[in-house]
Short mmCIF file of C-alpha atoms in Angstrom, two decimals:
data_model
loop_
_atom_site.label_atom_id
_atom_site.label_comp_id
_atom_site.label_asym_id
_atom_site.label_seq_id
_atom_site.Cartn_x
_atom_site.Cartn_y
_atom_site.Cartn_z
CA UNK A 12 109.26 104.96 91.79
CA UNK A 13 105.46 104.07 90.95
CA UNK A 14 105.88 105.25 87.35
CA UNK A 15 109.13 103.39 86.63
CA UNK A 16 107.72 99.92 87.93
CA UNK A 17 104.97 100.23 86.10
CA UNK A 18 106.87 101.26 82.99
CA UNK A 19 108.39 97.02 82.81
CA UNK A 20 104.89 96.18 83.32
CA UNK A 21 103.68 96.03 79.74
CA UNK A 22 107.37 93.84 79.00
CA UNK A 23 106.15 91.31 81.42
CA UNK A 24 102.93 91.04 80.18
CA UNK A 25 103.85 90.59 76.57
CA UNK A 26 106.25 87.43 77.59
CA UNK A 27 103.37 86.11 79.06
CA UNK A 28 101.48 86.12 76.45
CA UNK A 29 104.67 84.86 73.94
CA UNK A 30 104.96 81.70 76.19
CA UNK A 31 102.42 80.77 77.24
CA UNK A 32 100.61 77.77 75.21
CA UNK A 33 97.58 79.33 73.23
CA UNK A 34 95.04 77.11 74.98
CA UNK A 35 96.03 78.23 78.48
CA UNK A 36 96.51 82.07 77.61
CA UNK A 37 93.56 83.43 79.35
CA UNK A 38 94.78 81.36 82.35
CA UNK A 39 98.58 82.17 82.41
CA UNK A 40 97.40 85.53 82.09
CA UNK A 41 95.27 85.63 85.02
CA UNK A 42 97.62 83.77 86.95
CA UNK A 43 99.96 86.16 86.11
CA UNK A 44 97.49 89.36 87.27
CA UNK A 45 96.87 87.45 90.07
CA UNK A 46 100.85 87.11 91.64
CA UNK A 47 101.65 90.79 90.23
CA UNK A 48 98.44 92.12 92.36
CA UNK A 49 99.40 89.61 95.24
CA UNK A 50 102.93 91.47 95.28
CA UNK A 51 101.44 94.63 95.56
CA UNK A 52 99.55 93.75 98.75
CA UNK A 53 102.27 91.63 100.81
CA UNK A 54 105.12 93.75 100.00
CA UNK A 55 104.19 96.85 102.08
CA UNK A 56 103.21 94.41 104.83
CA UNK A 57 106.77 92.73 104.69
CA UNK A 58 108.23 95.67 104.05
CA UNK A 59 106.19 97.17 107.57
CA UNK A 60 106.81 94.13 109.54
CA UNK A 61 110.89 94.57 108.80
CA UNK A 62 111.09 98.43 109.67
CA UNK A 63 109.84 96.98 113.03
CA UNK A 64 111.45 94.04 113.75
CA UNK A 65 115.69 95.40 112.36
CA UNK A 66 117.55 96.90 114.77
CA UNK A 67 117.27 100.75 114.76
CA UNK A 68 120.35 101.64 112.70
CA UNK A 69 120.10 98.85 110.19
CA UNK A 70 116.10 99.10 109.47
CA UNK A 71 116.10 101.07 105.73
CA UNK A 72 118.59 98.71 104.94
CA UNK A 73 117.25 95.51 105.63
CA UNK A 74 113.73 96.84 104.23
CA UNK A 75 115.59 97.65 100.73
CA UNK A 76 117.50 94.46 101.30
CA UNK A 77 114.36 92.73 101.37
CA UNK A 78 113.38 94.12 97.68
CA UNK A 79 117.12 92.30 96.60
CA UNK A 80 116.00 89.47 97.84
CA UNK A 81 112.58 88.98 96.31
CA UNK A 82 114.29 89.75 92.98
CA UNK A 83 116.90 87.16 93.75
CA UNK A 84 113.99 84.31 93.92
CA UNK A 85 112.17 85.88 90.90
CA UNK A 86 115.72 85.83 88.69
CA UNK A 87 115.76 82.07 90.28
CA UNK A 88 112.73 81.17 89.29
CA UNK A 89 112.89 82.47 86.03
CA UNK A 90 116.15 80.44 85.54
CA UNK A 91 114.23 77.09 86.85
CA UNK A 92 111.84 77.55 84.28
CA UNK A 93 113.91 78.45 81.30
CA UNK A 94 116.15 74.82 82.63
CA UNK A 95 112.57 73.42 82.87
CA UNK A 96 111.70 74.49 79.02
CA UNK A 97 114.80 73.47 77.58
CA UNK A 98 114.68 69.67 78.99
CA UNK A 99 111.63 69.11 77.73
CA UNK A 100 107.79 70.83 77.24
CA UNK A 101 105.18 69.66 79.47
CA UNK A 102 102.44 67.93 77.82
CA UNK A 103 99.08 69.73 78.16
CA UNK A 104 96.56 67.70 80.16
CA UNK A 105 93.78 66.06 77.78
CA UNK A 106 91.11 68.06 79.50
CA UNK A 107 92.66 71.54 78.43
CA UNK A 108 93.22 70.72 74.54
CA UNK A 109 91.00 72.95 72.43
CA UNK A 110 88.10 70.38 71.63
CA UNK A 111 86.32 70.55 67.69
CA UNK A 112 82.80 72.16 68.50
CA UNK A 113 79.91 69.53 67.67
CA UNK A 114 78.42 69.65 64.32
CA UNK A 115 75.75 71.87 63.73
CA UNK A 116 72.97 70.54 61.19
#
């Protein structure tokens, strides 16, 4: 199961790096490192935390059910976004626009 998650891994990255705006790559992708690591911690916790709270014959189910769910919100989100991108692009804050380096003499 280990080897076939981490098989989409490198599909995920690369549309990362395809959207996101070139002066925030370094940023989107750490952001990006950051929730896919962040996944990797909570989810055996959740996952943990279900197995003991579902009632005996229902537990496997409700822990797998809990992986359909979290893909539910990511599909969602992804959706929000895409509606987000089509309406209109955000305009980068004037702090985080590549500035001209000074003049050197």
């Amino acid at each position: 199961y280990g080897f076939a998650i981490s098989g989409d891994s490198a599909i995920y990255s690369t549309a990362v790096t395809e959207e996101a705006r070139p002066a925030l790559l370094g940023s989107t992708i750490a952001l990006h490192t950051f929730l896919g690591l962040l996944a990797g911690v909570v989810s055996p916790i959740a996952g943990g935390k279900v197995l003991d709270v579902a009632p005996v014959g229902f537990r496997w189910g409700f822990a797998f059910g809990l992986g359909g769910v979290s893909a539910l919100v990511g599909i969602g989100a992804m959706l929000a976004l895409q509606a987000r991108k089509a309406r209109q692009p955000v305009p980068l804050p004037e702090m985080l626009l590549p500035q001209n380096p000074p003049e050197t003499r």
